[in-house]
């Protein structure tokens, strides 16, 4: 739908379908003409009116992901009542004002923490390539030693926002492994881009069933790496808590540990995996996209307090990240990015390694060159269903106990609505659908049936 | 005496030469590497393609060291500043934590040394707190102080306080009874007794405690900075480890050792100043 469509029109569909979608017009062409007319009217009504529509549309979509129920609601109470009810619970006007490009950032000098891995590419490259500066921000990107430190420094407000593993903001909001502080994920950074790397001596043990007694490193307990590795092992009949040992090791220390024979392998972020191959220490077993093609990995996270206390700074920061991610998602820009983020100030890694990760033409460690342009890609959209999946895995492995309000928590933390709005501002097209299903190792995940999904696993805790 | 000094220097140099030669021979060996598809080889590092040891030769380390000495104060962004500046950050942190520890340990040590009651009352606490690894305090410090820079200083404080405290207490408690008795006969006041009799008498022991403390503080700062990151020579080591640059790590190790020696020598000089013949 056009972003200028009236979201309070009870008879309008958000998604286009065959035939006239509202039934008021004899043909779809006529319907579109009428819609275009209305859109034009709004467009000419001035910027504020437009922004207000954008906010309202995003809000309605977030509240009623299902078109049928949205229309039913509006038809039942009337459009004006619906709008009034919405402004009761959500200050549409304030949000509109905050969005208006004129709003100067409350705070210009910001600190953003990152861990030196390619997942952080949008956050890092936005500095040397001027995406922050374009938004009028003076951002300092600070390299940090480990995930626990990133978490603590962000909670301490030493950082205004930070690069985190996408399950971390969920864990922080829930008070797992730290005090509960409401956190948000306004943008995902990368899709795919992880791999299972094994030590060279295991060259012939390619079947996970032979991995009993292995020691694996993962970056953090609350990480996609942990959940994906556990998922992969469990699908092959290994209980990750009994048959193997999983250790939390900060990414930069993984290669050194693999070389020292402390671990047998790891499911880790790139450039670490490629670095192990580059140094002849390990080989690529599988890329993480072979477990779940299109999985999220790292996130751009900020505390809810920052989002509400400095909405303009937050908006500007997020626009920079989203634009950087969009730039990074284009294959032709990847070489340039690899060069921009390689220096000691950022990743401090050889350009060859970064190029192999970002372009997807890489040495596999066993003597051949592989090509996979989707090895890593960048897509800022924080699907709520991603969060629901992570929550099911937290529950599955006993990190989360008792009844879980999957949908509620996911919505609180993953700010899908903000992403829609900001992507549009950046001239990008946000996804049309409001929910996303995907499949992990051939098994389809439906976010609406999270509990059933969880029950279907043979290996789980509790 | 003179010839002994000369001979010892000669032996030192010989040992160093032998070590460097052994190092050089150990890393230059290695196979020429197996045959590899050139396309594939282009994507791999030299340790994998040429079978070169990841360990640098002494010459590599020397060149890197020279590079750092030539340009110690560059700033190429938040996360990349010269080794000289990093050392500066570390020394400042150590100085801050160490001075704080001194401010607490010396008066408290005096109190414990002069009062048998306080000595016994505080003993259990000191015994429990003393053996705790200073880095174990780090998570707690980060959580309560809510500032990583101050947390690092706190860790230095907590690790350098114990040797000073214990040595001060010991030194004060073991001032020769005759001198105290003389002071008592002359009816010297407590404060004056503390400063004119006990302090000079206990000074060598106290300075020895301070010397142990500065050594520990310098050991701990590197580990603490590797943990919290950001700035300092510990961060430098971590950042180069991150890049698996053994050359830079060895360079940093040499520099850390050199600075540690300097700090120790300063306290040793101070020790000479306060010793007295009995």
XYZ file of C-alpha atoms in Angstrom:
740
model
C 0.000 0.000 0.000
C 1.076 3.570 -0.370
C 2.329 5.046 2.820
C -0.093 7.863 2.378
C -3.142 5.670 2.434
C -5.503 6.432 5.221
C -4.944 3.683 7.753
C -8.209 4.519 9.461
C -10.244 3.749 6.416
C -12.062 0.620 7.422
C -12.425 -0.481 3.882
C -8.810 -0.368 2.813
C -6.455 -3.295 2.556
C -2.836 -2.836 3.477
C -1.805 -5.469 1.045
C -2.751 -5.460 -2.581
C -4.544 -8.458 -3.945
C -6.246 -9.345 -7.179
C -9.478 -7.517 -8.030
C -10.738 -4.414 -6.281
C -9.672 -4.972 -2.731
C -12.338 -2.911 -1.009
C -15.323 -3.846 -3.113
C -16.424 -0.241 -3.560
C -15.144 0.018 -7.074
C -16.030 -1.931 -10.132
C -12.410 -2.700 -11.004
C -9.012 -2.590 -9.387
C -7.895 0.171 -11.765
C -10.720 2.370 -10.619
C -9.937 1.555 -7.016
C -6.318 2.535 -7.504
C -7.304 5.752 -9.201
C -9.395 6.693 -6.218
C -6.623 5.696 -3.843
C -4.082 7.699 -5.822
C -6.359 10.705 -5.684
C -6.540 10.466 -1.935
C -2.815 9.928 -1.669
C -2.235 13.011 -3.818
C -4.530 14.999 -1.617
C -2.547 13.957 1.439
C 0.748 14.477 -0.318
C -0.165 18.020 -1.167
C -1.470 18.611 2.332
C 2.019 19.279 3.552
C 4.799 17.422 5.218
C 3.300 17.270 8.668
C 0.138 15.645 7.449
C 2.216 13.091 5.552
C 4.349 12.269 8.521
C 1.262 11.886 10.638
C -0.113 9.393 8.171
C 3.146 7.454 8.229
C 3.074 7.248 11.998
C -0.560 6.273 12.070
C -0.115 3.616 9.421
C 2.821 2.081 11.232
C 0.946 2.140 14.497
C -2.171 0.541 13.090
C -0.102 -2.108 11.413
C 1.677 -2.856 14.665
C -1.546 -3.051 16.624
C -3.414 -5.071 14.027
C -0.974 -7.151 12.034
C -3.945 -8.915 10.550
C -5.816 -6.871 7.954
C -9.118 -8.576 8.633
C -9.128 -7.765 12.322
C -8.013 -4.178 11.675
C -10.920 -3.590 9.341
C -13.331 -5.288 11.698
C -12.141 -3.030 14.514
C -12.468 0.157 12.503
C -15.849 -0.776 11.096
C -17.072 -1.560 14.578
C -15.988 1.655 16.299
C -15.640 4.093 13.429
C -12.472 5.654 12.082
C -12.496 8.817 14.170
C -13.041 6.889 17.401
C -10.211 4.568 16.470
C -7.889 7.505 15.849
C -8.911 9.113 19.135
C -8.444 5.861 21.018
C -5.015 5.482 19.517
C -3.863 8.941 20.472
C -4.979 8.138 24.015
C -2.491 5.326 24.334
C 0.172 6.619 21.984
C 1.110 10.244 21.459
C 0.828 10.334 17.679
C 1.461 14.057 17.574
C 4.659 13.835 19.580
C 5.909 10.970 17.479
C 5.113 12.916 14.328
C 6.994 15.926 15.592
C 9.952 13.788 16.543
C 9.999 12.349 13.062
C 9.896 15.610 11.222
C 13.341 16.052 9.714
C 13.617 19.514 11.314
C 13.892 18.034 14.821
C 17.459 18.688 15.900
C 19.115 15.852 17.820
C 18.965 16.456 21.582
C 22.419 15.034 21.897
C 24.934 15.231 19.068
C 27.936 13.515 20.591
C 27.054 9.866 20.909
C 29.040 6.792 21.855
C 28.259 3.487 20.221
C 30.008 0.315 21.346
C 30.906 -2.555 19.055
C 32.646 -5.920 19.051
C 35.194 -6.266 16.238
C 33.383 -8.732 13.952
C 31.849 -8.269 10.512
C 28.331 -8.434 11.985
C 28.928 -4.877 13.168
C 29.635 -3.706 9.626
C 26.788 -1.128 9.402
C 27.647 0.381 12.790
C 31.347 0.566 12.000
C 31.247 1.634 8.357
C 28.791 4.421 9.161
C 31.731 6.141 10.841
C 34.449 6.156 8.151
C 31.899 6.390 5.315
C 30.097 9.358 6.809
C 26.603 7.984 7.449
C 26.550 9.395 10.979
C 27.903 12.745 9.878
C 25.195 12.966 7.227
C 22.599 12.863 10.010
C 24.386 15.653 11.851
C 25.727 13.354 14.528
C 29.188 13.131 15.982
C 29.384 9.444 16.810
C 32.334 7.771 18.451
C 32.433 4.035 17.740
C 34.219 2.282 20.589
C 35.738 -1.158 20.288
C 34.815 -3.352 23.248
C 36.370 -6.519 24.628
C 33.380 -8.823 25.080
C 29.619 -9.140 25.166
C 29.298 -8.892 28.941
C 31.313 -5.664 28.843
C 29.185 -4.243 26.022
C 26.102 -5.063 28.043
C 27.437 -3.508 31.245
C 28.745 -0.394 29.529
C 25.417 0.149 27.788
C 23.510 -0.400 31.028
C 25.916 2.063 32.703
C 25.065 4.607 29.998
C 28.710 4.858 28.970
C 27.358 3.929 25.543
C 24.216 5.499 24.132
C 23.612 2.512 21.914
C 25.523 -0.607 21.052
C 26.109 -3.556 18.814
C 24.644 -6.588 20.579
C 23.785 -10.154 19.759
C 20.126 -10.002 18.886
C 18.949 -12.203 21.803
C 20.778 -9.969 24.299
C 18.226 -7.125 24.371
C 15.529 -9.750 24.955
C 17.565 -11.231 27.796
C 18.274 -7.800 29.296
C 14.606 -6.806 29.087
C 13.672 -10.065 30.801
C 16.381 -9.680 33.428
C 18.270 -12.816 32.367
C 21.920 -12.542 33.370
C 21.544 -8.915 34.429
C 19.096 -6.595 36.119
C 15.944 -6.161 34.053
C 16.142 -2.950 32.025
C 13.737 -2.344 29.138
C 15.789 -2.605 25.972
C 14.900 -2.294 22.316
C 16.082 -3.597 18.970
C 15.179 -0.942 16.442
C 17.285 -2.601 13.740
C 18.891 -5.913 12.943
C 22.305 -5.616 11.391
C 23.205 -8.731 9.502
C 21.546 -11.788 8.095
C 23.568 -15.035 7.902
C 27.329 -14.518 8.088
C 28.238 -17.092 10.734
C 29.762 -20.536 10.296
C 30.720 -23.734 12.039
C 34.504 -23.999 11.896
C 36.308 -27.158 12.976
C 39.965 -27.766 13.765
C 41.988 -29.205 10.875
C 42.462 -32.518 12.684
C 38.703 -33.182 12.355
C 38.828 -32.953 8.568
C 37.320 -36.409 8.211
C 34.633 -36.076 10.860
C 32.006 -34.283 8.845
C 29.043 -36.112 10.335
C 27.883 -34.419 13.576
C 27.142 -37.868 15.024
C 30.926 -38.301 15.348
C 31.205 -35.185 17.474
C 30.520 -36.736 20.872
C 32.823 -35.231 23.478
C 33.746 -32.224 21.341
C 34.366 -28.865 22.949
C 32.721 -26.017 21.087
C 33.063 -22.305 21.603
C 30.147 -19.918 21.239
C 30.394 -16.154 21.671
C 27.838 -15.792 24.470
C 25.020 -17.688 26.159
C 22.408 -15.319 24.774
C 23.412 -15.534 21.152
C 21.994 -16.857 17.909
C 25.219 -18.862 17.720
C 24.320 -20.747 20.866
C 20.766 -21.440 19.687
C 21.782 -22.393 16.141
C 24.559 -24.728 17.271
C 22.292 -26.365 19.839
C 19.572 -26.695 17.219
C 21.981 -28.212 14.703
C 23.425 -30.688 17.204
C 20.005 -31.687 18.522
C 18.698 -32.291 15.009
C 21.581 -34.738 14.621
C 20.681 -36.487 17.830
C 23.310 -34.959 20.127
C 22.193 -33.412 23.388
C 24.174 -30.146 23.552
C 24.235 -30.208 27.355
C 25.336 -33.823 27.699
C 27.190 -35.033 24.607
C 29.359 -31.987 23.949
C 30.731 -29.072 25.913
C 29.754 -25.521 24.971
C 31.927 -22.684 26.210
C 31.406 -18.959 26.069
C 34.520 -17.431 24.512
C 34.774 -13.850 23.214
C 35.094 -14.042 19.405
C 38.605 -12.583 19.127
C 39.965 -15.290 21.427
C 38.448 -18.182 19.491
C 41.129 -18.605 16.827
C 43.885 -18.547 19.441
C 42.008 -21.230 21.393
C 41.451 -23.343 18.289
C 45.140 -23.143 17.457
C 46.042 -24.082 21.028
C 43.761 -27.128 20.751
C 41.596 -25.930 23.642
C 38.471 -26.384 21.557
C 37.483 -28.614 18.656
C 35.482 -26.020 16.813
C 33.121 -23.105 17.096
C 30.007 -21.590 15.726
C 31.215 -18.054 15.528
C 30.744 -14.784 13.755
C 32.793 -13.897 10.749
C 35.561 -12.634 10.265
C 36.648 -15.074 13.004
C 35.720 -18.172 10.979
C 37.487 -16.970 7.869
C 40.453 -15.888 9.965
C 40.857 -19.430 11.284
C 40.936 -20.664 7.678
C 43.284 -17.843 6.604
C 45.777 -18.936 9.248
C 45.410 -22.606 8.356
C 44.019 -23.484 11.779
C 40.553 -24.668 10.825
C 38.188 -25.378 7.963
C 34.631 -24.420 7.184
C 32.187 -27.195 8.080
C 28.998 -25.363 7.105
C 27.884 -21.774 6.845
C 25.120 -20.815 9.269
C 22.845 -20.132 6.311
C 22.745 -23.879 5.752
C 21.012 -24.194 9.119
C 18.612 -21.304 8.647
C 18.912 -19.247 5.494
C 18.129 -15.664 6.391
C 18.640 -15.870 10.129
C 19.313 -12.667 12.044
C 22.518 -12.409 14.012
C 23.521 -9.153 15.583
C 21.380 -6.210 16.441
C 21.632 -2.521 16.991
C 20.327 -2.017 20.512
C 19.419 0.916 22.700
C 17.732 1.246 26.055
C 14.111 2.298 26.059
C 15.214 5.227 28.198
C 17.439 6.561 25.411
C 14.649 6.105 22.864
C 12.212 8.192 24.899
C 14.665 10.700 26.370
C 16.324 11.633 23.082
C 13.905 10.654 20.305
C 15.557 12.874 17.693
C 19.050 11.583 18.356
C 17.682 8.081 18.355
C 15.869 8.685 15.060
C 18.960 10.177 13.438
C 21.175 7.353 14.695
C 18.782 4.750 13.420
C 18.449 6.434 10.038
C 22.242 6.298 9.734
C 22.311 2.579 10.621
C 19.457 1.721 8.274
C 21.043 3.623 5.402
C 24.400 2.001 6.093
C 22.783 -1.442 6.148
C 21.042 -0.689 2.868
C 24.359 0.392 1.339
C 26.048 -2.739 2.648
C 23.313 -4.984 1.294
C 24.447 -4.204 -2.270
C 27.080 -6.657 -3.446
C 28.924 -4.078 -5.539
C 29.731 -1.973 -2.444
C 31.222 -4.795 -0.423
C 34.870 -4.457 -1.480
C 34.864 -0.786 -0.665
C 33.354 -1.553 2.762
C 35.949 -4.232 3.473
C 38.675 -1.652 2.959
C 36.903 0.949 5.085
C 36.488 -1.269 8.141
C 39.811 -3.159 8.075
C 42.138 -0.605 9.786
C 43.292 -0.976 13.378
C 40.787 1.664 14.480
C 37.904 -0.620 13.486
C 38.146 -4.383 12.917
C 41.941 -4.601 12.820
C 41.902 -7.519 10.391
C 43.506 -8.320 7.033
C 41.522 -6.923 4.089
C 41.704 -10.282 2.272
C 39.807 -11.954 5.093
C 37.104 -9.287 5.182
C 36.713 -9.388 1.415
C 36.196 -13.133 1.480
C 33.518 -12.747 4.129
C 31.706 -9.845 2.523
C 31.905 -10.888 -1.129
C 31.221 -14.559 -0.426
C 34.089 -15.824 -2.568
C 36.124 -17.655 0.007
C 38.649 -20.365 0.707
C 36.997 -23.216 2.617
C 40.175 -24.380 4.336
C 40.149 -27.740 2.547
C 41.727 -26.554 -0.674
C 38.869 -25.212 -2.743
C 37.371 -21.820 -3.434
C 33.639 -21.519 -2.763
C 31.270 -18.876 -4.050
C 28.161 -17.836 -2.141
C 27.104 -14.213 -2.512
C 24.611 -14.661 0.349
C 27.242 -15.726 2.844
C 26.411 -12.560 4.743
C 23.936 -9.865 3.921
C 22.493 -6.874 5.664
C 18.833 -6.273 6.308
C 17.798 -3.942 9.086
C 14.223 -5.144 9.427
C 13.597 -6.435 12.989
C 10.912 -9.038 12.389
C 8.989 -9.811 15.556
C 8.897 -13.455 14.556
C 12.714 -13.524 14.889
C 12.312 -12.528 18.524
C 9.610 -15.133 19.066
C 11.918 -17.843 17.703
C 14.735 -16.738 20.017
C 12.358 -16.821 22.973
C 11.275 -20.372 22.094
C 14.938 -21.408 22.117
C 15.597 -19.648 25.427
C 12.689 -21.637 26.824
C 13.860 -24.813 25.102
C 17.278 -24.718 26.749
C 16.055 -23.647 30.158
C 17.243 -20.018 30.099
C 13.646 -18.934 30.420
C 11.249 -20.607 32.823
C 7.490 -20.646 33.214
C 4.885 -19.246 30.859
C 6.195 -16.901 28.222
C 4.212 -14.173 26.499
C 6.122 -14.640 23.233
C 4.237 -12.070 21.200
C 4.131 -9.454 23.946
C 7.839 -9.540 24.719
C 8.787 -9.641 21.046
C 6.703 -6.543 20.378
C 8.148 -4.661 23.344
C 11.724 -5.260 22.272
C 11.802 -5.591 18.477
C 10.620 -2.233 17.137
C 9.271 -3.331 13.797
C 7.101 -0.208 13.521
C 10.000 2.186 13.912
C 11.937 0.322 11.276
C 9.058 0.576 8.789
C 8.827 4.305 9.355
C 12.548 4.983 9.157
C 13.097 2.779 6.134
C 10.495 4.811 4.321
C 12.186 8.015 5.354
C 15.432 6.709 3.977
C 13.689 6.039 0.671
C 13.743 2.259 1.128
C 10.871 -0.151 0.764
C 9.995 -1.945 3.974
C 8.515 -5.406 3.653
C 4.804 -5.445 2.979
C 3.889 -8.310 5.253
C 3.648 -7.743 8.974
C 4.815 -11.174 9.962
C 7.346 -13.593 8.574
C 7.499 -17.346 8.701
C 10.722 -19.151 7.946
C 12.146 -22.595 8.228
C 15.096 -23.824 10.252
C 16.683 -27.008 8.902
C 13.584 -27.791 6.916
C 11.184 -27.259 9.794
C 8.727 -24.415 9.332
C 8.270 -21.972 12.186
C 4.944 -20.233 12.641
C 5.241 -17.434 15.222
C 1.550 -17.808 16.056
C 2.136 -21.382 17.260
C 5.248 -20.909 19.371
C 4.283 -23.333 22.152
C 3.373 -26.109 19.738
C 6.685 -25.545 17.967
C 8.537 -25.878 21.242
C 6.686 -29.068 22.156
C 7.651 -30.691 18.865
C 11.335 -31.022 19.817
C 12.568 -34.285 21.281
C 15.693 -32.836 22.894
C 14.944 -29.981 25.260
C 15.232 -28.995 28.897
C 12.415 -28.894 31.417
C 84.345 -5.769 42.424
C 84.832 -3.847 39.188
C 85.755 -6.958 37.262
C 82.786 -8.875 38.685
C 80.465 -6.190 37.296
C 82.109 -6.366 33.911
C 81.955 -10.119 33.865
C 78.316 -10.197 34.829
C 77.475 -7.755 32.026
C 79.373 -9.953 29.590
C 77.452 -13.026 30.724
C 74.148 -11.152 30.425
C 74.913 -10.101 26.868
C 75.997 -13.606 25.982
C 72.790 -15.077 27.349
C 70.754 -12.545 25.392
C 72.635 -13.323 22.187
C 72.194 -17.059 22.635
C 68.483 -16.562 23.259
C 68.023 -14.336 20.193
C 69.966 -16.748 18.012
C 67.940 -19.738 19.222
C 64.743 -17.771 18.642
C 65.852 -16.776 15.163
C 66.785 -20.343 14.210
C 63.598 -21.762 15.688
C 61.294 -19.582 13.588
C 63.152 -19.472 10.284
C 62.959 -23.224 9.808
C 59.821 -24.815 8.422
C 58.771 -26.400 5.181
C 58.290 -24.538 1.946
C 54.585 -25.402 2.121
C 52.577 -27.820 0.051
C 51.404 -27.186 -3.484
C 48.337 -25.020 -3.673
C 46.024 -23.761 -6.321
C 47.201 -20.135 -6.868
C 43.596 -18.906 -6.856
C 43.111 -20.537 -3.466
C 46.503 -19.492 -2.154
C 45.645 -15.861 -2.802
C 42.868 -16.123 -0.243
C 45.051 -17.679 2.437
C 47.562 -16.221 4.860
C 51.292 -16.896 4.642
C 51.250 -19.252 7.620
C 48.984 -21.531 5.607
C 50.584 -21.106 2.174
C 54.308 -20.972 2.936
C 54.296 -23.014 6.112
C 55.838 -19.989 7.804
C 55.693 -20.055 11.583
C 53.189 -17.652 13.109
C 55.968 -16.723 15.491
C 57.877 -13.655 14.291
C 61.651 -13.530 14.197
C 63.595 -11.206 16.546
C 64.222 -8.925 13.577
C 60.465 -8.522 12.950
C 59.915 -7.660 16.594
C 62.820 -5.212 16.550
C 61.440 -3.440 13.485
C 57.940 -3.218 14.978
C 59.367 -1.923 18.238
C 61.331 0.720 16.364
C 58.154 1.708 14.510
C 56.366 2.265 17.825
C 59.278 4.177 19.345
C 59.499 6.424 16.284
C 55.846 7.429 16.440
C 54.517 6.833 19.927
C 51.818 9.504 20.139
C 49.725 9.219 16.972
C 45.928 9.272 17.146
C 44.084 7.570 14.288
C 40.644 7.472 15.829
C 39.159 6.319 19.113
C 40.365 2.754 18.871
C 43.810 3.282 17.394
C 46.282 5.479 19.262
C 50.056 5.199 19.640
C 51.736 2.889 22.132
C 53.156 5.879 24.024
C 49.683 7.252 24.661
C 48.423 3.803 25.670
C 51.252 3.537 28.202
C 50.327 7.003 29.440
C 46.740 5.923 30.075
C 47.898 2.824 31.935
C 50.381 4.724 34.082
C 47.741 7.321 34.960
C 45.320 4.595 36.031
C 47.962 2.850 38.085
C 48.990 6.132 39.681
C 45.391 7.012 40.600
C 44.601 3.608 42.095
C 47.976 3.388 43.806
C 47.780 6.839 45.425
C 44.275 6.091 46.671
C 45.498 2.827 48.144
C 48.389 4.682 49.791
C 46.012 7.222 51.293
C 44.033 4.422 52.900
C 46.718 1.839 53.658
C 49.305 4.025 55.408
C 47.028 5.574 58.091
C 45.160 2.312 58.558
C 48.436 0.405 58.786
C 49.637 2.834 61.457
C 46.439 2.320 63.411
C 46.722 -1.451 63.214
C 50.409 -1.399 64.077
C 49.988 0.857 67.093
C 46.854 -0.705 68.519
C 46.900 -4.426 69.304
C 43.096 -4.279 69.681
C 42.473 -2.996 66.137
C 45.106 -5.352 64.847
C 43.193 -8.350 66.146
C 39.782 -6.967 65.222
C 40.713 -6.239 61.591
C 42.847 -9.308 61.074
C 40.064 -11.679 59.919
C 38.844 -9.180 57.311
C 42.327 -8.613 55.947
C 42.991 -12.351 55.813
C 39.810 -12.992 53.813
C 40.092 -10.037 51.432
C 43.819 -10.267 50.756
C 43.926 -13.470 48.682
C 41.075 -12.471 46.346
C 42.271 -12.067 42.783
C 41.780 -8.398 41.961
C 40.103 -9.256 38.656
C 37.384 -11.108 40.525
C 36.293 -7.684 41.745
C 35.805 -6.422 38.208
C 32.219 -7.586 37.533
C 31.143 -6.301 40.932
C 32.927 -2.997 40.356
C 31.361 -2.545 36.925
C 27.956 -3.238 38.391
C 28.214 -0.922 41.391
C 30.488 1.885 40.164
C 28.842 1.932 36.734
C 31.927 3.303 35.031
C 34.567 1.155 33.387
C 37.412 3.648 33.844
C 36.743 4.036 37.569
C 36.305 0.272 37.891
C 39.809 -0.270 36.548
C 41.143 2.244 39.072
C 39.213 0.497 41.828
C 40.773 -2.823 40.871
C 44.246 -1.271 41.091
C 43.314 0.214 44.448
C 42.106 -3.074 45.879
C 45.112 -5.055 44.668
C 47.782 -2.610 45.789
C 46.339 -1.891 49.222
C 47.234 -5.189 50.937
C 51.052 -5.327 50.774
C 51.210 -1.680 51.879
C 48.748 -2.211 54.701
C 50.384 -5.346 56.026
C 53.930 -4.018 55.732
C 53.005 -0.737 57.385
C 51.311 -2.527 60.258
C 54.242 -4.902 60.617
C 56.823 -2.124 60.447
C 54.981 0.009 62.978
C 54.393 -2.864 65.369
C 58.047 -3.906 65.279
C 59.756 -0.633 66.034
C 62.398 -1.392 68.628
C 60.949 -1.254 72.117
C 63.956 0.762 73.406
C 63.156 3.675 71.088
C 59.513 3.709 72.125
C 60.581 3.582 75.733
C 62.959 6.496 75.266
C 60.134 8.480 73.702
C 57.906 7.578 76.633
C 60.554 8.653 79.170
C 60.792 11.989 77.417
C 56.965 12.266 77.571
C 56.546 12.745 73.817
C 52.921 13.072 72.674
C 51.315 10.282 70.625
C 51.219 12.212 67.385
C 54.769 13.414 67.741
C 55.876 9.919 68.668
C 54.244 8.574 65.514
C 55.955 11.050 63.221
C 59.378 11.456 64.762
C 60.065 7.990 66.137
C 57.848 5.367 64.563
C 57.625 6.692 61.005
C 61.381 6.928 60.390
C 61.917 3.600 62.106
C 59.230 1.812 60.102
C 59.916 3.614 56.807
C 62.116 0.919 55.197
C 59.463 -1.748 55.813
C 56.720 0.564 54.564
C 58.619 1.373 51.373
C 59.227 -2.318 50.793
C 55.429 -2.808 50.969
C 54.953 0.043 48.523
C 57.457 -1.526 46.172
C 55.609 -4.838 46.220
C 52.350 -2.972 45.640
C 53.500 -1.071 42.576
C 54.678 -4.346 41.051
C 51.300 -5.958 41.607
C 49.436 -2.875 40.357
C 51.398 -2.943 37.106
C 50.721 -6.669 36.709
C 47.013 -6.166 37.232
C 46.478 -3.093 35.048
C 47.310 -5.046 31.897
C 44.784 -7.746 32.720
C 42.153 -5.213 33.793
C 42.516 -3.229 30.583
C 42.273 -6.379 28.503
C 38.950 -6.921 30.233
C 37.378 -3.467 30.013
C 39.147 -2.327 26.871
C 39.091 1.139 25.430
C 42.519 2.512 26.279
C 45.764 1.466 27.886
C 48.531 -0.943 27.127
C 46.316 -3.907 28.107
C 43.828 -2.851 25.460
C 46.709 -2.633 22.984
C 47.677 -6.235 23.703
C 44.059 -7.352 23.390
C 43.569 -5.455 20.136
C 46.659 -7.042 18.615
C 45.694 -10.473 19.907
C 42.413 -9.877 18.171
C 44.358 -9.470 14.953
C 46.550 -12.462 15.912
C 49.565 -10.198 15.516
C 52.097 -12.016 17.665
C 54.770 -9.502 16.638
C 52.905 -6.640 18.255
C 52.022 -8.723 21.299
C 55.696 -9.520 21.897
C 56.584 -5.869 21.377
C 53.979 -4.894 23.962
C 55.282 -7.520 26.383
C 58.785 -6.046 26.134
C 57.496 -2.529 26.703
C 55.351 -3.599 29.657
C 58.352 -5.294 31.229
C 60.515 -2.206 30.730
C 57.987 0.165 32.292
C 57.424 -2.237 35.180
C 61.168 -2.234 35.810
C 61.279 1.571 35.807
C 58.450 1.796 38.338
C 60.201 -0.742 40.546
C 63.496 1.180 40.319
C 61.828 4.419 41.399
C 60.526 2.752 44.554
C 63.930 1.085 45.093
C 65.576 4.550 45.041
C 63.012 5.753 47.553
C 63.914 2.736 49.672
C 67.582 3.743 49.658
C 66.661 7.229 50.808
C 64.843 6.035 53.919
C 67.163 3.268 55.081
C 69.301 4.052 58.099
C 72.227 2.296 59.709
C 71.396 0.826 63.107
